[in-house]
mmCIF file of C-alpha atoms in Angstrom:
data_model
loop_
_atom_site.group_PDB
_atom_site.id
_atom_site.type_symbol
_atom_site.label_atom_id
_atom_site.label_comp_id
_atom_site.label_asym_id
_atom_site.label_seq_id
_atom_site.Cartn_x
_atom_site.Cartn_y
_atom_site.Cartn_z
ATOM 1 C CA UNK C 465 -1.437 -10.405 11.361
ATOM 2 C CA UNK C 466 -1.006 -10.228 7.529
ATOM 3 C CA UNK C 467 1.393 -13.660 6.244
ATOM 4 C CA UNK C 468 4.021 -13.193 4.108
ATOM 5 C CA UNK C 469 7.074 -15.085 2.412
ATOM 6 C CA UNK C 470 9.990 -13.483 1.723
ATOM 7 C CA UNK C 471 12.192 -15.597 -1.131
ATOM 8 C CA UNK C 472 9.061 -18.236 -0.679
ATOM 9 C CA UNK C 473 9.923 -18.941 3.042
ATOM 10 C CA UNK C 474 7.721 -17.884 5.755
ATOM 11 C CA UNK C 475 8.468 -14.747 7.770
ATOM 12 C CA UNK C 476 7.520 -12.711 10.591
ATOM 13 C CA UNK C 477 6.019 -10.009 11.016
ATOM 14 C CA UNK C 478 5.907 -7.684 14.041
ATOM 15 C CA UNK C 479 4.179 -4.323 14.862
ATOM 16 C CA UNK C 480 0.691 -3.782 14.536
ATOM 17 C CA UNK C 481 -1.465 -5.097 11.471
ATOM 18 C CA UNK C 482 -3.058 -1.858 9.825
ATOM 19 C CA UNK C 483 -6.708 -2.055 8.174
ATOM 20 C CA UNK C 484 -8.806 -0.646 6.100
ATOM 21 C CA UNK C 485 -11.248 2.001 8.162
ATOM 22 C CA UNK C 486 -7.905 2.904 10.565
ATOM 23 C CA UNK C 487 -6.985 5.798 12.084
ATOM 24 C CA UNK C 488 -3.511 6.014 10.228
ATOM 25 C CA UNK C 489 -0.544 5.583 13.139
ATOM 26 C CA UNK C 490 1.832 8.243 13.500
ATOM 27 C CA UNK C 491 5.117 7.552 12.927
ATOM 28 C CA UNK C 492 8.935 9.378 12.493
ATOM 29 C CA UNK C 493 11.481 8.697 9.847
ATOM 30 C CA UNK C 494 14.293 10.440 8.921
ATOM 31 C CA UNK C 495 14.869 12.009 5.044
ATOM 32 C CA UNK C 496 17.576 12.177 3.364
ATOM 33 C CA UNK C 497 19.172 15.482 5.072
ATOM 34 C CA UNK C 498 18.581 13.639 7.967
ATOM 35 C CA UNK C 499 15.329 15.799 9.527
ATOM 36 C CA UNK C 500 12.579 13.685 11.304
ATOM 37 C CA UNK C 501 9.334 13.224 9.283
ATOM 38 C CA UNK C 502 5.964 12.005 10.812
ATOM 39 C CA UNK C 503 2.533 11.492 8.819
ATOM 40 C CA UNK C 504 1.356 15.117 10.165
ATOM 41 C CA UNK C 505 4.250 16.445 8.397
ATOM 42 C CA UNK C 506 1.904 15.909 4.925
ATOM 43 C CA UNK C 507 -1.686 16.942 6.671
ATOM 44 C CA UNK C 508 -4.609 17.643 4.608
ATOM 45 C CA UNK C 509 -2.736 15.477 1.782
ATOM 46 C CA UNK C 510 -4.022 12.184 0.167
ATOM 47 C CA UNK C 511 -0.893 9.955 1.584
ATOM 48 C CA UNK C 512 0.577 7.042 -0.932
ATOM 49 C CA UNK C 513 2.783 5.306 1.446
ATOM 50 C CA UNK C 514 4.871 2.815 -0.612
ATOM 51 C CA UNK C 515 6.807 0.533 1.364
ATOM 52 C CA UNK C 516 9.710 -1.122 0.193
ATOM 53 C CA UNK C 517 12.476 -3.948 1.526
ATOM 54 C CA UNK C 518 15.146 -2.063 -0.399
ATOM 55 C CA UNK C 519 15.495 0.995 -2.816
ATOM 56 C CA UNK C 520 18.442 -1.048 -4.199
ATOM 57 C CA UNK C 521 16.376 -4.035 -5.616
ATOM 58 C CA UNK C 522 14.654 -4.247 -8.833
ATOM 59 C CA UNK C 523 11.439 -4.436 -7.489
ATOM 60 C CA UNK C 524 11.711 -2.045 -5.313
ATOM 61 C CA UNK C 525 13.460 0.249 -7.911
ATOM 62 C CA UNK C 526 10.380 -0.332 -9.933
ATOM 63 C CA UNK C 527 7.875 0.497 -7.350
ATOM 64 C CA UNK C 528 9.306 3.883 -6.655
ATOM 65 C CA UNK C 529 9.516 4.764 -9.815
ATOM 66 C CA UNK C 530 6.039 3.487 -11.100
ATOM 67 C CA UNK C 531 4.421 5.083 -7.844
ATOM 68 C CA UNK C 532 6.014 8.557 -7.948
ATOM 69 C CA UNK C 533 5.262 8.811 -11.757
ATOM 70 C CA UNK C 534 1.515 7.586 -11.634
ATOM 71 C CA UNK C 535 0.680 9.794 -8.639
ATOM 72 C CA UNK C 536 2.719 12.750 -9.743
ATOM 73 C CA UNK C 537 -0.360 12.839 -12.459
ATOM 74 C CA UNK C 538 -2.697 13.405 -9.175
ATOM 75 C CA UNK C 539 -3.573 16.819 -7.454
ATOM 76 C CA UNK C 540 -3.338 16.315 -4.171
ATOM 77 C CA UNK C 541 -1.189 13.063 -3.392
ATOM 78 C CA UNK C 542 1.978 12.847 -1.759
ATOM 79 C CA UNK C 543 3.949 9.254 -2.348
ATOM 80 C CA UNK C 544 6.159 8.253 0.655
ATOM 81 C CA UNK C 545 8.618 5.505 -0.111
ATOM 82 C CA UNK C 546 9.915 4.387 3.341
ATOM 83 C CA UNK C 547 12.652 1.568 3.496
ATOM 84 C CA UNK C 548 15.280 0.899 6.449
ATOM 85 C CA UNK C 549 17.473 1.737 4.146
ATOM 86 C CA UNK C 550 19.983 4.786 5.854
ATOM 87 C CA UNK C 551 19.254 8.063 4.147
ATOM 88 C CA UNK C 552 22.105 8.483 2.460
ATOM 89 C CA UNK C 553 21.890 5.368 0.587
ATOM 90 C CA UNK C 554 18.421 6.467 -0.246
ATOM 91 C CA UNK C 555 19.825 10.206 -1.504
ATOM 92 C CA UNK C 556 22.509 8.207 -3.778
ATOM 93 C CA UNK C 557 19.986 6.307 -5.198
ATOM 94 C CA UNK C 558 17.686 9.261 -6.153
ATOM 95 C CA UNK C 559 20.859 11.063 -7.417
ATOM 96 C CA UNK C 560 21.682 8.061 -9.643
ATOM 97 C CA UNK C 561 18.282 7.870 -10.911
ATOM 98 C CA UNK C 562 18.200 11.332 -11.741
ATOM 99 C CA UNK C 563 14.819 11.533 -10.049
ATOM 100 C CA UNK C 564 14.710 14.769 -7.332
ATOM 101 C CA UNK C 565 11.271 14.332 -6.774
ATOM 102 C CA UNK C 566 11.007 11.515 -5.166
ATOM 103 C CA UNK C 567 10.582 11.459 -1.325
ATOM 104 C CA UNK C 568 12.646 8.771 0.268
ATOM 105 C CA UNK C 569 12.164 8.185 3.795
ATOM 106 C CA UNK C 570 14.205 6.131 6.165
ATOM 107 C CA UNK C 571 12.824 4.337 9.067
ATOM 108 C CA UNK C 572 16.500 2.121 10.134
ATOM 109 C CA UNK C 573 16.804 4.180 13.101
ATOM 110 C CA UNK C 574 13.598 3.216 15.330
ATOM 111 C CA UNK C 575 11.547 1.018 13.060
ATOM 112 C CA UNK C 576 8.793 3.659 14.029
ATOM 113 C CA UNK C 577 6.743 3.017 10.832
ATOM 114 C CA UNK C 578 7.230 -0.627 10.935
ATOM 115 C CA UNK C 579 5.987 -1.237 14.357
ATOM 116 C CA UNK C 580 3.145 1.263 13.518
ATOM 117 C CA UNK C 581 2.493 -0.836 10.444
ATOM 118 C CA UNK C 582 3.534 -4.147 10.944
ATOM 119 C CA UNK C 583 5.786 -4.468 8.504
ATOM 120 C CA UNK C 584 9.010 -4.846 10.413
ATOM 121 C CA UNK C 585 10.035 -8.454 9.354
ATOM 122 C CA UNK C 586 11.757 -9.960 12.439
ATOM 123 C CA UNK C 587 13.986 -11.995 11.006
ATOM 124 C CA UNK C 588 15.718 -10.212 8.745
ATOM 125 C CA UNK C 589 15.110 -6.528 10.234
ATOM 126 C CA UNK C 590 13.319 -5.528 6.918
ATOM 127 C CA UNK C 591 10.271 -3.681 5.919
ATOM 128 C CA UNK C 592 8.128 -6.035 4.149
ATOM 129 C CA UNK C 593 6.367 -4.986 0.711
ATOM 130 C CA UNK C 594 3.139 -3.097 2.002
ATOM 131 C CA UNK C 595 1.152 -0.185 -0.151
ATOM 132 C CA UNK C 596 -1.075 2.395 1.906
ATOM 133 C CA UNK C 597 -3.337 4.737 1.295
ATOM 134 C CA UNK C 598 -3.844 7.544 3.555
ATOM 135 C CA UNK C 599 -6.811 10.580 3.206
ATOM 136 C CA UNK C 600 -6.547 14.047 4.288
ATOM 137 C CA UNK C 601 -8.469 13.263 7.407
ATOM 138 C CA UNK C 602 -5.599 10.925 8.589
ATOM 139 C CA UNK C 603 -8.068 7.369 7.601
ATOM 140 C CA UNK C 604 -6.767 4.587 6.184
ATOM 141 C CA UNK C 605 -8.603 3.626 2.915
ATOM 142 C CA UNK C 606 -6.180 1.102 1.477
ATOM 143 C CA UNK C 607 -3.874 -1.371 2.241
ATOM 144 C CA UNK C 608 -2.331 -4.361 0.412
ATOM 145 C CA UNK C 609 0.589 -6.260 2.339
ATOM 146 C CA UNK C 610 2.354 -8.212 -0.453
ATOM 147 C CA UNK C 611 2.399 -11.962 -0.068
ATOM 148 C CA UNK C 612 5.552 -12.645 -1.312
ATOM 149 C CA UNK C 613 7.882 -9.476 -0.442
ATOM 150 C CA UNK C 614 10.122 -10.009 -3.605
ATOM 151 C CA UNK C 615 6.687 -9.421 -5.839
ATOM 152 C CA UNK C 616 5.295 -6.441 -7.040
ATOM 153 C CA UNK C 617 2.282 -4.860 -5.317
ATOM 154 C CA UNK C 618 -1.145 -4.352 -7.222
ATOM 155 C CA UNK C 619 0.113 -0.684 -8.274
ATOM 156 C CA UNK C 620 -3.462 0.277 -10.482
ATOM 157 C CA UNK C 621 -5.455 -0.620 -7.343
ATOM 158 C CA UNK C 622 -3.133 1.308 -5.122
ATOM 159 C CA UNK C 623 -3.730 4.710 -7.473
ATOM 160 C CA UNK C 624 -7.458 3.974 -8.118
ATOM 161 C CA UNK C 625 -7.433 4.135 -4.245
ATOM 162 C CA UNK C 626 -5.424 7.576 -4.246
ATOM 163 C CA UNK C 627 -7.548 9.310 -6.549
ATOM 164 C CA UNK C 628 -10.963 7.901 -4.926
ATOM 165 C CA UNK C 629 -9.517 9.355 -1.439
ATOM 166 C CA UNK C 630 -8.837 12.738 -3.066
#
C-alpha cells in the first residue's frame, strides 16, 4: 500500500492500492445534481481522475483548476475531480469560481472510489492526494499517490500521461 503523511504525520490508507498496468475499478459517485456517476459513465474517453482531500483548500483549489485548464487543451480527455466533499459544497465552489466546466464528483456517501483506489484515509475519513490516468480501454496508465497529501501532485507528468494514452 502506497505511504503517505498528511500535515507530516503518518496516515492510513485503506482500499485497494491501484497500479500502473490495472484494469481501472469501477466505482459510483454522486455529481453535483446529485445523479450517480461510475467510470463507464465516460467510456471510450482518456480519464484524468484528480483526487483531492478538499475542493476548499488551496491546494486542492489549485489542482482543479490547473488540471481542468491543461486538459481542456486535449481532444479526448475527461478530468474527474472526486473529493468526499457533499455535492453541493462542490456546486458552490464551481459557482464561486465561475468555472461551469469543471466536473466535480462526490464520493462522501459510500467511499466507492476510495476503497476502489485506496485513497480513503482512515483516520480522518479523507481522500488522500492521488492523480490517475485512465485510457479508453478502461487501463490504468498512470498513477502518482502524493506523499505528503497537503503537496501538490506532479501535474506535467500527469498530462504528458493523458495525451500519451490518447
Amino acid at each position: 500500500m502506497a505511504s503517505i503523511t498528511f500535515k507530516n504525520n503518518p496516515v492510513t490508507l485503506l482500499g485497494n492500492e491501484v497500479k500502473v498496468g490495472d484494469t481501472a475499478p469501477d466505482f459510483t459517485v454522486l455529481a453535483n445534481d446529485l445523479s450517480e456517476v461510475t467510470l463507464s459513465n465516460s467510456k471510450g474517453k482518456v480519464r484524468l481522475i484528480s483526487v483531492v482531500p478538499s475542493i476548499d483548500t488551496g491546494v486542492c483549489d489549485a489542482q482543479t483548476r490547473r488540471f481542468n485548464e491543461d486538459a481542456s487543451k486535449l481532444d479526448n480527455v475527461e478530468v474527474l475531480t472526486i473529493s468526499v466533499d457533499l455535492p453541493f459544497a462542490q456546486k458552490r465552489w464551481c459557482a464561486s469560481n465561475g468555472l461551469e466546466n469543471v466536473q466535480t464528483l462526490s464520493d462522501h456517501r459510500d467511499l466507492s472510489f476510495a476503497e476502489a483506489y485506496g485513497v480513503h484515509i482512515k483516520e480522518l475519513r479523507l481522500l488522500a492526494r492521488a492523480v490517475f490516468v485512465v485510457d479508453a480501454n478502461d487501463k490504468v496508465t498512470y498513477v502518482e499517490y502524493v506523499s505528503e497529501a497537503t503537496n501538490h501532485p506532479n501535474y506535467e507528468a500527469a498530462i504528458e500521461a493523458a495525451k500519451a494514452a490518447q
